[in-house]
PDB file of C-alpha atoms in Angstrom:
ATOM      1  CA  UNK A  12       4.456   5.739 -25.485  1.00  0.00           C
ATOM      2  CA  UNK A  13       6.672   7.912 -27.517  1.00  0.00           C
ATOM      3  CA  UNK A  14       7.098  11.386 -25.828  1.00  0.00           C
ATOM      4  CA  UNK A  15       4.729  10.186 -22.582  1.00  0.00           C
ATOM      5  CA  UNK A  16       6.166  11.391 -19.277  1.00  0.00           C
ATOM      6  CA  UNK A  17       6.240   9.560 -15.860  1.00  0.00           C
ATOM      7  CA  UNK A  18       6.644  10.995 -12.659  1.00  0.00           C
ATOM      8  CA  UNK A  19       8.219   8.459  -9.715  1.00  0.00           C
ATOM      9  CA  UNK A  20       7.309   9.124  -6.424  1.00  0.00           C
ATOM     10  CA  UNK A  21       9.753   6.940  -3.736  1.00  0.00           C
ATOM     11  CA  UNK A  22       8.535   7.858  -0.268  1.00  0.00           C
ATOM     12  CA  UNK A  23      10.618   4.650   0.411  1.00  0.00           C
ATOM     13  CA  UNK A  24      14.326   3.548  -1.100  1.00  0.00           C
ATOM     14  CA  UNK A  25      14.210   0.528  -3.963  1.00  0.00           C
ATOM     15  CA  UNK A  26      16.353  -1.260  -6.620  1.00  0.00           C
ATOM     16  CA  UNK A  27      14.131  -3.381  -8.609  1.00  0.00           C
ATOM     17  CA  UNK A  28      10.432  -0.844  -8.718  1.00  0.00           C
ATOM     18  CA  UNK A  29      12.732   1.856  -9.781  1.00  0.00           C
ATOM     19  CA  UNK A  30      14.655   0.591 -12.097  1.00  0.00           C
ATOM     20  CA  UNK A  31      12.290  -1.232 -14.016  1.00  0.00           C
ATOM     21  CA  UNK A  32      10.483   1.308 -13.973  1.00  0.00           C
ATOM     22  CA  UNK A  33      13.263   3.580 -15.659  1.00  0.00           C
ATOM     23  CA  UNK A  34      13.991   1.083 -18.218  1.00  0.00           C
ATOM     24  CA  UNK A  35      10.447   0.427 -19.224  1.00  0.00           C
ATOM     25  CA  UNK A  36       9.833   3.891 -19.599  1.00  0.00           C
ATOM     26  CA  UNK A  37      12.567   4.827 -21.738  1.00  0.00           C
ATOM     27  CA  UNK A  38      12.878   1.386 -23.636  1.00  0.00           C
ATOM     28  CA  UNK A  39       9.132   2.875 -25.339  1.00  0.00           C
ATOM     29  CA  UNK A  40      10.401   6.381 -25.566  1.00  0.00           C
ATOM     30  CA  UNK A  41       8.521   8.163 -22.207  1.00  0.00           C
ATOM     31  CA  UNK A  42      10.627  10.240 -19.816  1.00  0.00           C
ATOM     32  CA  UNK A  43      10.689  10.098 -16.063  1.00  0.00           C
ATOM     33  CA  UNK A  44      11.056  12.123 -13.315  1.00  0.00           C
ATOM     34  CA  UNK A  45      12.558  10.714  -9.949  1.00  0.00           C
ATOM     35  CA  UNK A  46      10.723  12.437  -6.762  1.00  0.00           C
ATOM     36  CA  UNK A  47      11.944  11.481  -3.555  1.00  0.00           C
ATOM     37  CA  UNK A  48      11.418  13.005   0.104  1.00  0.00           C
ATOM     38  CA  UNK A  49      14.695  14.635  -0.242  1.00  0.00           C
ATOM     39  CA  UNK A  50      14.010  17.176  -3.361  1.00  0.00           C
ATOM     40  CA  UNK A  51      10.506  17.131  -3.229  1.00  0.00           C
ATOM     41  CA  UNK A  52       7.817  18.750  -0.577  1.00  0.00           C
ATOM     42  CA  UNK A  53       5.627  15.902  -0.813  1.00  0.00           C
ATOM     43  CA  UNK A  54       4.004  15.534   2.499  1.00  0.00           C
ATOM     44  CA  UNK A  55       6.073  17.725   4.080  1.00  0.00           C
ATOM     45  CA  UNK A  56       5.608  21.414   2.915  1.00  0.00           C
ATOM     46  CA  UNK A  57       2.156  20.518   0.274  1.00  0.00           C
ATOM     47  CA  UNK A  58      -0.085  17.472   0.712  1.00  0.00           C
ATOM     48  CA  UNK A  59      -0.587  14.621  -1.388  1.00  0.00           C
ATOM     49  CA  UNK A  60      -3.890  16.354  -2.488  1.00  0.00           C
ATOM     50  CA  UNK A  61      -2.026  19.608  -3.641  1.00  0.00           C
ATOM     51  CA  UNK A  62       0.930  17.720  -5.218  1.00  0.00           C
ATOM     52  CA  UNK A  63      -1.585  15.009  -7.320  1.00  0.00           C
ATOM     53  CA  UNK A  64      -3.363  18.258  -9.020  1.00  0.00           C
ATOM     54  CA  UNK A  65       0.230  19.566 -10.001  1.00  0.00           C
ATOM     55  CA  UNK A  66       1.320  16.312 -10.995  1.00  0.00           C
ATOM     56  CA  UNK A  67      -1.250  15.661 -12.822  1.00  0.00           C
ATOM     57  CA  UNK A  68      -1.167  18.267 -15.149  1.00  0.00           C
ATOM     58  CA  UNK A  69       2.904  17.412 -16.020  1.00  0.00           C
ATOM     59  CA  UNK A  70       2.768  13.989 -16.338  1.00  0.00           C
ATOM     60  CA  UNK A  71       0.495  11.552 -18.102  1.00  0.00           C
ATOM     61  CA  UNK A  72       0.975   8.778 -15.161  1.00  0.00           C
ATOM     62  CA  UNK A  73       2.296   9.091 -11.332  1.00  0.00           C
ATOM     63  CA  UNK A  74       4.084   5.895  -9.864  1.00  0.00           C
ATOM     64  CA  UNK A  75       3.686   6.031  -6.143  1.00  0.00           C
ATOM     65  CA  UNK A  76       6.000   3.828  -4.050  1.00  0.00           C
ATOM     66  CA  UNK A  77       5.364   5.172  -0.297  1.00  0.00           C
ATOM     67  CA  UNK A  78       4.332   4.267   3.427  1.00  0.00           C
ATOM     68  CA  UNK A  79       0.561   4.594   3.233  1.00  0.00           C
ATOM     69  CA  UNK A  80      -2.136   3.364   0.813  1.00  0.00           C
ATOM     70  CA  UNK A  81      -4.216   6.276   1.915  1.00  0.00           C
ATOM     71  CA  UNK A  82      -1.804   8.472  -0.255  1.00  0.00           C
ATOM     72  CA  UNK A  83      -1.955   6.536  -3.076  1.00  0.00           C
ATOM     73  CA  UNK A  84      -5.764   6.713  -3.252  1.00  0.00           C
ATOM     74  CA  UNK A  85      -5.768  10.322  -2.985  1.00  0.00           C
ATOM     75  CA  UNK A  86      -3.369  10.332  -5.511  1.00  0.00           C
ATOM     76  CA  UNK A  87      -5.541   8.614  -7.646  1.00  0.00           C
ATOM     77  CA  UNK A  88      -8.636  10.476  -6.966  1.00  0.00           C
ATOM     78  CA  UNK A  89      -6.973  14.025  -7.687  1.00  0.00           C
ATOM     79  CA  UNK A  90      -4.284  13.318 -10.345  1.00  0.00           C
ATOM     80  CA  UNK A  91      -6.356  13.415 -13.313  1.00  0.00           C
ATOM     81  CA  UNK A  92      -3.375  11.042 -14.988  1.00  0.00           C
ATOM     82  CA  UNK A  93      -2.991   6.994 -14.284  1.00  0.00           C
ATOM     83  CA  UNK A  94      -1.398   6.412 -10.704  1.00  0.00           C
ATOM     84  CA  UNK A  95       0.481   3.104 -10.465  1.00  0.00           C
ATOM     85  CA  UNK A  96       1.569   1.488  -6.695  1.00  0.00           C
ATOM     86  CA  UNK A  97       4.893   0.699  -6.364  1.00  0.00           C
ATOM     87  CA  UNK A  98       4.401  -0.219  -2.738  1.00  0.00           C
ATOM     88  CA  UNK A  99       2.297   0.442  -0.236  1.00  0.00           C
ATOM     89  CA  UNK A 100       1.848  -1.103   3.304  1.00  0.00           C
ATOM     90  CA  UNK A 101      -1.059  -3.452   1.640  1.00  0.00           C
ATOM     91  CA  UNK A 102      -0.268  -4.070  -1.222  1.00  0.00           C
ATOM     92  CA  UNK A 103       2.879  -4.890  -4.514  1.00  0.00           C
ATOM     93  CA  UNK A 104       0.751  -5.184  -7.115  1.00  0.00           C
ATOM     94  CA  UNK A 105       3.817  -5.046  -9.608  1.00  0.00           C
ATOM     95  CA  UNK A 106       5.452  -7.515  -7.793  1.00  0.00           C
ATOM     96  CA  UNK A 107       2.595 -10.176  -8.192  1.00  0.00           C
ATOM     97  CA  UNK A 108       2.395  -9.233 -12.015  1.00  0.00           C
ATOM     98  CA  UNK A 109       6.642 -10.278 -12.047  1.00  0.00           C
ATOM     99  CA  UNK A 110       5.462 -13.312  -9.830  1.00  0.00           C
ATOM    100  CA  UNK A 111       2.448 -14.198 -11.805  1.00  0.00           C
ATOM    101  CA  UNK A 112       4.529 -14.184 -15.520  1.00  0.00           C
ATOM    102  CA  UNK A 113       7.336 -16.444 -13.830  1.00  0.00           C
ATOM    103  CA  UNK A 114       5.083 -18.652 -12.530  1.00  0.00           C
ATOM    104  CA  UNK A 115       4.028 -18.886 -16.040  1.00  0.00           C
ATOM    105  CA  UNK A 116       7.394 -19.478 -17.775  1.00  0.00           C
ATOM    106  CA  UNK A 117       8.197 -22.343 -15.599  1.00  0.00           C
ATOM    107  CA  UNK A 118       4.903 -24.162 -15.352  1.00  0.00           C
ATOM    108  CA  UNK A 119       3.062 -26.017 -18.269  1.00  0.00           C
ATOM    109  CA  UNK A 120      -0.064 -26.469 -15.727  1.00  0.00           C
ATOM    110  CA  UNK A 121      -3.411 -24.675 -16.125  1.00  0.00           C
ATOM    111  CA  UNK A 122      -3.460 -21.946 -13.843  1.00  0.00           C
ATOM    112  CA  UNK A 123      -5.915 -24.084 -11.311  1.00  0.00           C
ATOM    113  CA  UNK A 124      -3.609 -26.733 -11.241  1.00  0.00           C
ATOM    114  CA  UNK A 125      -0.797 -24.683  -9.594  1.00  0.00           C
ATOM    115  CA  UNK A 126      -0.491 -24.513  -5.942  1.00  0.00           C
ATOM    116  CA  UNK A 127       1.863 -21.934  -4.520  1.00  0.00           C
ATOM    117  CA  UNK A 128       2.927 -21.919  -1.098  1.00  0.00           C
ATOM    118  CA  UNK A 129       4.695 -18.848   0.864  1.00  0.00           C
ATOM    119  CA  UNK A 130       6.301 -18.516   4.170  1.00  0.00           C
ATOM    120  CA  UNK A 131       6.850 -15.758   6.335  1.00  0.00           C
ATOM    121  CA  UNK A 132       4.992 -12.765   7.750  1.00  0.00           C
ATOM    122  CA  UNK A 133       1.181 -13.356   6.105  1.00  0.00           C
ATOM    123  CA  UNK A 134       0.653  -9.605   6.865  1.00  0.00           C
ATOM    124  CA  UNK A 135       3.205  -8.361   4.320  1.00  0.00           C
ATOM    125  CA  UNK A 136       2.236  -6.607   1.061  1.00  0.00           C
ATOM    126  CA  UNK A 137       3.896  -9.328  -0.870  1.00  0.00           C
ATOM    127  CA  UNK A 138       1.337 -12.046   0.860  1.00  0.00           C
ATOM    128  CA  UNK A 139      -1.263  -9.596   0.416  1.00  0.00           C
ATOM    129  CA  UNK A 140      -0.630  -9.407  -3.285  1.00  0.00           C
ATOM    130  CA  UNK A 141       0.159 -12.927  -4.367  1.00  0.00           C
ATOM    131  CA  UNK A 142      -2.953 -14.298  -2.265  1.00  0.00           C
ATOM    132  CA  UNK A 143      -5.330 -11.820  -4.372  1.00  0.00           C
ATOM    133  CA  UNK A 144      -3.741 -11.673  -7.564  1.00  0.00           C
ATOM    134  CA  UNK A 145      -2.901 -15.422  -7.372  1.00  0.00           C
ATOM    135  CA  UNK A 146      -6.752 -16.491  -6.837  1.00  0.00           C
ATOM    136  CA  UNK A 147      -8.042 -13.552  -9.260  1.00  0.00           C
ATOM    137  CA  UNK A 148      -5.397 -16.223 -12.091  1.00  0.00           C
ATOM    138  CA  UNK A 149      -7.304 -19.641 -10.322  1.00  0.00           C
ATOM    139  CA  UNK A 150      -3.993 -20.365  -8.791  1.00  0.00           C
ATOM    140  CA  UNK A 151      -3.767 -22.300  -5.150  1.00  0.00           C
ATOM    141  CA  UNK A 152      -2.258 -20.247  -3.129  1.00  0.00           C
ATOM    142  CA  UNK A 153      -0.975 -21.400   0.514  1.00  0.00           C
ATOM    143  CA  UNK A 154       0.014 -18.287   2.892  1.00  0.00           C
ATOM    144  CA  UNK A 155       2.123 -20.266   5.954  1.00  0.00           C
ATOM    145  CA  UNK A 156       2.866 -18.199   8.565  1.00  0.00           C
ATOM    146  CA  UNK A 157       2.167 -17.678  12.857  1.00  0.00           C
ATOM    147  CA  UNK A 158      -1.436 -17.608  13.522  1.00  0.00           C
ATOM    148  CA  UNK A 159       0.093 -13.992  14.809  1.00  0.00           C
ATOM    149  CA  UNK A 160       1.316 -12.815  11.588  1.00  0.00           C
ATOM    150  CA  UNK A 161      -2.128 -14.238   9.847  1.00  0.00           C
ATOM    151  CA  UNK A 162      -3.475 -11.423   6.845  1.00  0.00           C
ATOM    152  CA  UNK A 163      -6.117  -8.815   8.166  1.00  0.00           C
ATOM    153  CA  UNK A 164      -9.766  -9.863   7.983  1.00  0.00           C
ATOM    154  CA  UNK A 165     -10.640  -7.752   5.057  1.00  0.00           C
ATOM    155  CA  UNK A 166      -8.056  -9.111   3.164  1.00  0.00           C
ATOM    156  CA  UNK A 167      -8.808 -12.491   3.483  1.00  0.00           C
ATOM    157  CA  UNK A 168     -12.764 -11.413   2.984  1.00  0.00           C
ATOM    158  CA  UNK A 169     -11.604  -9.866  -0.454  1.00  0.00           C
ATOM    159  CA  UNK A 170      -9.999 -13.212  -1.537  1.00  0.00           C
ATOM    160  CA  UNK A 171     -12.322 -15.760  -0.479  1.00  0.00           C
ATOM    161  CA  UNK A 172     -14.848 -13.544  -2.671  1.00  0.00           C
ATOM    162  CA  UNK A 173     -12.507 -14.013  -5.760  1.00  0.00           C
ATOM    163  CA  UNK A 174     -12.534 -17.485  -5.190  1.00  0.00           C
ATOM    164  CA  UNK A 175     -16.095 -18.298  -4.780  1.00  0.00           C
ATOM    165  CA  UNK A 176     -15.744 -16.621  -8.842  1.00  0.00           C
ATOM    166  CA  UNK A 177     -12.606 -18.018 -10.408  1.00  0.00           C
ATOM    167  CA  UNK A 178     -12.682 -21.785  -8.345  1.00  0.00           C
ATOM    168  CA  UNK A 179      -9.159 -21.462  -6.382  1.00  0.00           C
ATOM    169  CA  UNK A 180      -8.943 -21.954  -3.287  1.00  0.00           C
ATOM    170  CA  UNK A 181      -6.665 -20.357  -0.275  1.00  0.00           C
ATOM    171  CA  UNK A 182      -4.850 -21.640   2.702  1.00  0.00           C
ATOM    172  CA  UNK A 183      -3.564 -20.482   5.817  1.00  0.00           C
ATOM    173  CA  UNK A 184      -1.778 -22.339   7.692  1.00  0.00           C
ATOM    174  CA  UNK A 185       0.849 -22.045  10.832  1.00  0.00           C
ATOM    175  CA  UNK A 186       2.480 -25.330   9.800  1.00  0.00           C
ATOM    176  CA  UNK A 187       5.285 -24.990   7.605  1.00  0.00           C
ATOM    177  CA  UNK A 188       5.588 -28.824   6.306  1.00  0.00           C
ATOM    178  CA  UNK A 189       1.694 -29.007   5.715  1.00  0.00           C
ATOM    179  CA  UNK A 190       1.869 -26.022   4.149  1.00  0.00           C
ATOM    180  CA  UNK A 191       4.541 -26.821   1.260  1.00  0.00           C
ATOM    181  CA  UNK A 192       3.226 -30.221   0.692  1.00  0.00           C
ATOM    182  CA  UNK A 193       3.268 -30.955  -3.037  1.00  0.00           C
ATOM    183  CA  UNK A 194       3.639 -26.752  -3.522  1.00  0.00           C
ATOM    184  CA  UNK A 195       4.969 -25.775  -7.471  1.00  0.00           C
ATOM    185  CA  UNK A 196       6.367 -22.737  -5.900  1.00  0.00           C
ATOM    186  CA  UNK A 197       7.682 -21.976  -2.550  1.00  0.00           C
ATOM    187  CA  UNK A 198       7.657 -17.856  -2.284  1.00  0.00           C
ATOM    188  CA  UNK A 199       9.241 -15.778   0.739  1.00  0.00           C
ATOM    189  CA  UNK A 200      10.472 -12.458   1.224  1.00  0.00           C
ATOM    190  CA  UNK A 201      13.051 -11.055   3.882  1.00  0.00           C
ATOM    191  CA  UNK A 202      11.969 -11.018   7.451  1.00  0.00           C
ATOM    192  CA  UNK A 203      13.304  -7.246   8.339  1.00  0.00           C
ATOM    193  CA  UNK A 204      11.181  -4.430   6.423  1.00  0.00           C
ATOM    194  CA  UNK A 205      13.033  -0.980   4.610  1.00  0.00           C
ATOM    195  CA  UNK A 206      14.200   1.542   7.208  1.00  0.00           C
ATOM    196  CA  UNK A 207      12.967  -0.860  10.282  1.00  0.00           C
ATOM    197  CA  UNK A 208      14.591  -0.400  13.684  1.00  0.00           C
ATOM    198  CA  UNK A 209      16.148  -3.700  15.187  1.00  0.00           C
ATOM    199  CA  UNK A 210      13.838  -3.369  17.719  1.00  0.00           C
ATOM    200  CA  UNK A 211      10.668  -3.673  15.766  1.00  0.00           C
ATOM    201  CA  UNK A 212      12.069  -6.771  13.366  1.00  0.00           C
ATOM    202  CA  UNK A 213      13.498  -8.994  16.739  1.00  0.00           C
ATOM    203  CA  UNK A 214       9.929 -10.219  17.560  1.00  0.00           C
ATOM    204  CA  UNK A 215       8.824 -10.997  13.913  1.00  0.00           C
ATOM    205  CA  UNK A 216      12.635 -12.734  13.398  1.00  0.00           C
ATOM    206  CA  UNK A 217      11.640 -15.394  16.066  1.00  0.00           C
ATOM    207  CA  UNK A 218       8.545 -15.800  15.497  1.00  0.00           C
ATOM    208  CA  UNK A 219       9.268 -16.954  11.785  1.00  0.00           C
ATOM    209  CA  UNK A 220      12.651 -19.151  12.752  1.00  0.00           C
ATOM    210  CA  UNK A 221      10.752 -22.188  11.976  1.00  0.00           C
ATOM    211  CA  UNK A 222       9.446 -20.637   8.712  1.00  0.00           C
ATOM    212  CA  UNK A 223      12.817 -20.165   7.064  1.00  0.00           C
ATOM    213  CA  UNK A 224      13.322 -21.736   3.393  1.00  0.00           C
ATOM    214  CA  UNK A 225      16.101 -24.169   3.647  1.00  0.00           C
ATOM    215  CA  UNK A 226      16.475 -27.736   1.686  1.00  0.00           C
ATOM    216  CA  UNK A 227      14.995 -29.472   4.035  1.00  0.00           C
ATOM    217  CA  UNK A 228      11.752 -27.476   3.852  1.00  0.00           C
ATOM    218  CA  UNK A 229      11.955 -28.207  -0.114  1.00  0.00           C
ATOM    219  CA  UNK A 230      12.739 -31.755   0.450  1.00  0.00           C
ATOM    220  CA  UNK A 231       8.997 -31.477   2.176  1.00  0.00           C
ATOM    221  CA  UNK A 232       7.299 -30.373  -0.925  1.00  0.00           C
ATOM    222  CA  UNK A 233       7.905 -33.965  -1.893  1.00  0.00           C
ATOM    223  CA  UNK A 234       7.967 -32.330  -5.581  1.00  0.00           C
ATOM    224  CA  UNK A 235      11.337 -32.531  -7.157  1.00  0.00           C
ATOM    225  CA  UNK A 236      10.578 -30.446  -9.572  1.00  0.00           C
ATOM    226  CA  UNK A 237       9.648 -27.645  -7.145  1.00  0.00           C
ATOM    227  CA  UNK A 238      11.101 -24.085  -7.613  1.00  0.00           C
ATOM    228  CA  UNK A 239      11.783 -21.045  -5.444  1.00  0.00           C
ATOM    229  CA  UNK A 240      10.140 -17.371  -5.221  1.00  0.00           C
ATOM    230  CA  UNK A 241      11.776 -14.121  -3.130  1.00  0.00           C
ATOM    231  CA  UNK A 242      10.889 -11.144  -4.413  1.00  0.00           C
ATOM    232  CA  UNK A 243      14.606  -9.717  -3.333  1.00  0.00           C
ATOM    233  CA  UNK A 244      16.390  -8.062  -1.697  1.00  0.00           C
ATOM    234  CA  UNK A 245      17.043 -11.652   0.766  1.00  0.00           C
ATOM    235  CA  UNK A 246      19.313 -11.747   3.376  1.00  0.00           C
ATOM    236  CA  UNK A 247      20.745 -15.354   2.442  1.00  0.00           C
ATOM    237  CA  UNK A 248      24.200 -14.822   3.590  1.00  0.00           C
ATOM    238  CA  UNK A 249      26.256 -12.413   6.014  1.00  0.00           C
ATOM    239  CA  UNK A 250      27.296 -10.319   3.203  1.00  0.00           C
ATOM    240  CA  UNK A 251      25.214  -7.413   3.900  1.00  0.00           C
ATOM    241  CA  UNK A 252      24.967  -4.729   6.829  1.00  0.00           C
ATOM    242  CA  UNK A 253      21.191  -5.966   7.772  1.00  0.00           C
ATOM    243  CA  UNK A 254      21.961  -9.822   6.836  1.00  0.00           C
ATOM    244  CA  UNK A 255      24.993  -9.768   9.075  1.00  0.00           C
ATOM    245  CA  UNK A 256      23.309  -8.202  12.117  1.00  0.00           C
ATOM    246  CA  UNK A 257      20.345 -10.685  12.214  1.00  0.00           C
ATOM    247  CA  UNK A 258      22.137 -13.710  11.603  1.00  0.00           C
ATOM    248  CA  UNK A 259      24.379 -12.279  14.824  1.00  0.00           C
ATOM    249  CA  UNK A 260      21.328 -11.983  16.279  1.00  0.00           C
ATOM    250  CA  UNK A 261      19.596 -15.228  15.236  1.00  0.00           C
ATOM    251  CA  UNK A 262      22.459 -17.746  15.059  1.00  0.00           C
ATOM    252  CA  UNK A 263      21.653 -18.421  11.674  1.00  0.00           C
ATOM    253  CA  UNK A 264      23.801 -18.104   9.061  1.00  0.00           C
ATOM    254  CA  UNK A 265      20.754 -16.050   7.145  1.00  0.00           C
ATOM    255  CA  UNK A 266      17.678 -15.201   7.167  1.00  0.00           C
ATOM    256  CA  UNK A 267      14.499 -15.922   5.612  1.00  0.00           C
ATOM    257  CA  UNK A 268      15.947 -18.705   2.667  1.00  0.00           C
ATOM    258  CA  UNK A 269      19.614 -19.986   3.273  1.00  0.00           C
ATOM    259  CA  UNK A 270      22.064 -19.013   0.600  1.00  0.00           C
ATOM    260  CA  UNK A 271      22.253 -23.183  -0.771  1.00  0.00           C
ATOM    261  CA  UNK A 272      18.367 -22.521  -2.014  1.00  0.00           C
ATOM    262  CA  UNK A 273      18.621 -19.178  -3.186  1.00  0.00           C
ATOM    263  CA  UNK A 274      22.016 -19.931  -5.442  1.00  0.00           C
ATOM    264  CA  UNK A 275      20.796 -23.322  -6.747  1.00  0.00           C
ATOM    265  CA  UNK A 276      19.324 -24.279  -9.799  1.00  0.00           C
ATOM    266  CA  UNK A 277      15.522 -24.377  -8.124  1.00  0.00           C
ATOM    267  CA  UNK A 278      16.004 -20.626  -7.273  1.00  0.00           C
ATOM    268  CA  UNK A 279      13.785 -18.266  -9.946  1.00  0.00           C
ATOM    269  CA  UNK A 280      14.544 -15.003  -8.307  1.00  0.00           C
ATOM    270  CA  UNK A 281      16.391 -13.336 -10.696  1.00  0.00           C
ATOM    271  CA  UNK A 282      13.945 -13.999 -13.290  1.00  0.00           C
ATOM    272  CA  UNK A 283      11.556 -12.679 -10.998  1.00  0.00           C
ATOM    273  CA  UNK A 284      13.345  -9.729 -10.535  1.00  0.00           C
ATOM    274  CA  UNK A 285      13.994  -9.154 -14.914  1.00  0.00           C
ATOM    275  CA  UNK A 286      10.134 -10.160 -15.104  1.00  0.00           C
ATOM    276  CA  UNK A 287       9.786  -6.443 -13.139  1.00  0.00           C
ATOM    277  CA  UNK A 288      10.594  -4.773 -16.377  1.00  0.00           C
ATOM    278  CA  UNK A 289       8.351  -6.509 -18.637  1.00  0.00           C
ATOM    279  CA  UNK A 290       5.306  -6.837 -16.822  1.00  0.00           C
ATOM    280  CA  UNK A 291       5.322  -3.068 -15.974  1.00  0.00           C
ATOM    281  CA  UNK A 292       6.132  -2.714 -19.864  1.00  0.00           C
ATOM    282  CA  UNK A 293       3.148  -4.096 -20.357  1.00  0.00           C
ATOM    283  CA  UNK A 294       1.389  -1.784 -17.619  1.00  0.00           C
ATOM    284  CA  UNK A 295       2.235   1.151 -19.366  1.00  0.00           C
ATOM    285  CA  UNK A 296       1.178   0.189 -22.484  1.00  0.00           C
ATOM    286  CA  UNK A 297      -1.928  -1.129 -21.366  1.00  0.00           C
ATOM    287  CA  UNK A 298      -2.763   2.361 -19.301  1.00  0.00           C
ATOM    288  CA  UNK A 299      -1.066   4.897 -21.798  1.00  0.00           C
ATOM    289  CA  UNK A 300      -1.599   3.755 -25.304  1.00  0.00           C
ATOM    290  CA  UNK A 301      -4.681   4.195 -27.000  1.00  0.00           C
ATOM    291  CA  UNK A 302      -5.807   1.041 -28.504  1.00  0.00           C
ATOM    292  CA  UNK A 303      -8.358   0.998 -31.413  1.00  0.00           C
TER     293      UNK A 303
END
């Protein structure tokens, strides 16, 4: 990894992708580049296709963290170099690799034995991610959300065929205390997206009011042992610009997981969130270094 170089391309704004990214890179010697709409003409003055035959004769790997998995596949196909996704609409594959080596640490069951339940919006690249990654592992995984907010059919399709390989099974359900029911895990993610108008989070908010992560909803697990997921940021107080506008809006006093879950002992998110920088440690090595 010594002397490798990384360019990171953010399309959209983050804490956790970046940095760990950043640290990873530099903790094994590589350099990085930050690209962001704002000094770059990704998109805007050259097309992906253009800038992935630059990049890909600077760098020896691309990290893409933007608005549309198209991109990233053409990326890919024209880079020449190793193109990572930080994010897409579909799909945070790096986040289920952090969620997958947590899950680990704090479970002595074999993979097939775990059952991992999350709430909210089953559409979301976080659900996307944990329901294919999780069943790729043999993991149980439970995606509880509306009927509404249910995963696109080729998603689900993709999963179901992973299970019919590896033995674990899926669930969707709209019924949050079904869904939980003797869960390991219980996994959601804030209800209002990066850079989303009020107007397009309102609906989604009250559709998922019944969905929120409180200790009641734990208490249905009927697993005292049971621990908590969010792959961060959360809006589990009024603290923040966006938390204190929907829970104005909402009469809540949060969001998606109330602040008594997310601050007690059950909560795993800040592991979750150090587990970024090792896993993608390990991505780096594993897609950089030549091993005999």
């Amino acid at each position: 990894m010594i002397g490798k170089t990384i360019a990171l391309i953010f399309e959209k704004p983050s804490t956790r992708t970046r940095c760990a990214f950043e640290v990873a890179a530099y903790d094994q010697g590589a350099h990085v580049t930050y690209l962001d709409s704002a000094n770059s003409h990704i998109g805007e003055r050259e097309s992906i296709k253009d800038t992935a035959r630059v990049l890909g004769r600077l760098y020896d790997g691309i990290l893409y963290r933007g608005h549309r998995q198209a991109a990233l596949e053409i990326l890919d196909k024209h880079a020449k170099a190793p193109v990572w996704n930080g994010l897409t609409e579909l799909w945070h594959p790096t986040q289920a690799l952090c969620d997958l080596l947590t899950i680990r640490e704090n479970s002595r069951k074999p993979w097939p034995e775990i059952s991992v339940a999350y709430l909210g919006d089953g559409r979301s690249n976080v659900a996307n991610s944990l329901r294919v990654a999780g069943v790729t592992i043999g993991m149980n995984i439970r995606i509880v959300s509306p009927s509404s907010l249910r995963a696109d059919e080729p998603i689900i399709e993709l999963a179901e065929k992973i299970c019919r390989d590896t033995g674990a099974v899926v669930t969707d359900t709209d019924d949050p205390e079904l869904g939980v029911r003797d869960a390991d895990f219980v996994y959601t993610d804030v209800w209002v997206r990066i850079g989303e108008a009020a107007d397009q989070w309102r609906r989604r908010v009250n559709l998922l009011r019944d969905y929120r992560v409180d200790r009641t909803l734990l208490a249905s697990t009927r697993n005292p042992d049971v621990k908590f997921l969010h792959c961060l940021p959360a809006l589990h107080n009024a603290e923040t610009r966006v938390g204190a506008e929907v829970c104005a809006e909402t009469g809540l006093n949060s969001a998606e997981v109330s602040d008594e879950v997310f601050e007690s002992p059950t909560s795993l998110v800040f592991d979750q969130a150090e587990n970024r920088m090792h896993t993608i440690k390990a991505l780096l090595i594993a897609t950089l270094t030549r091993i005999p």
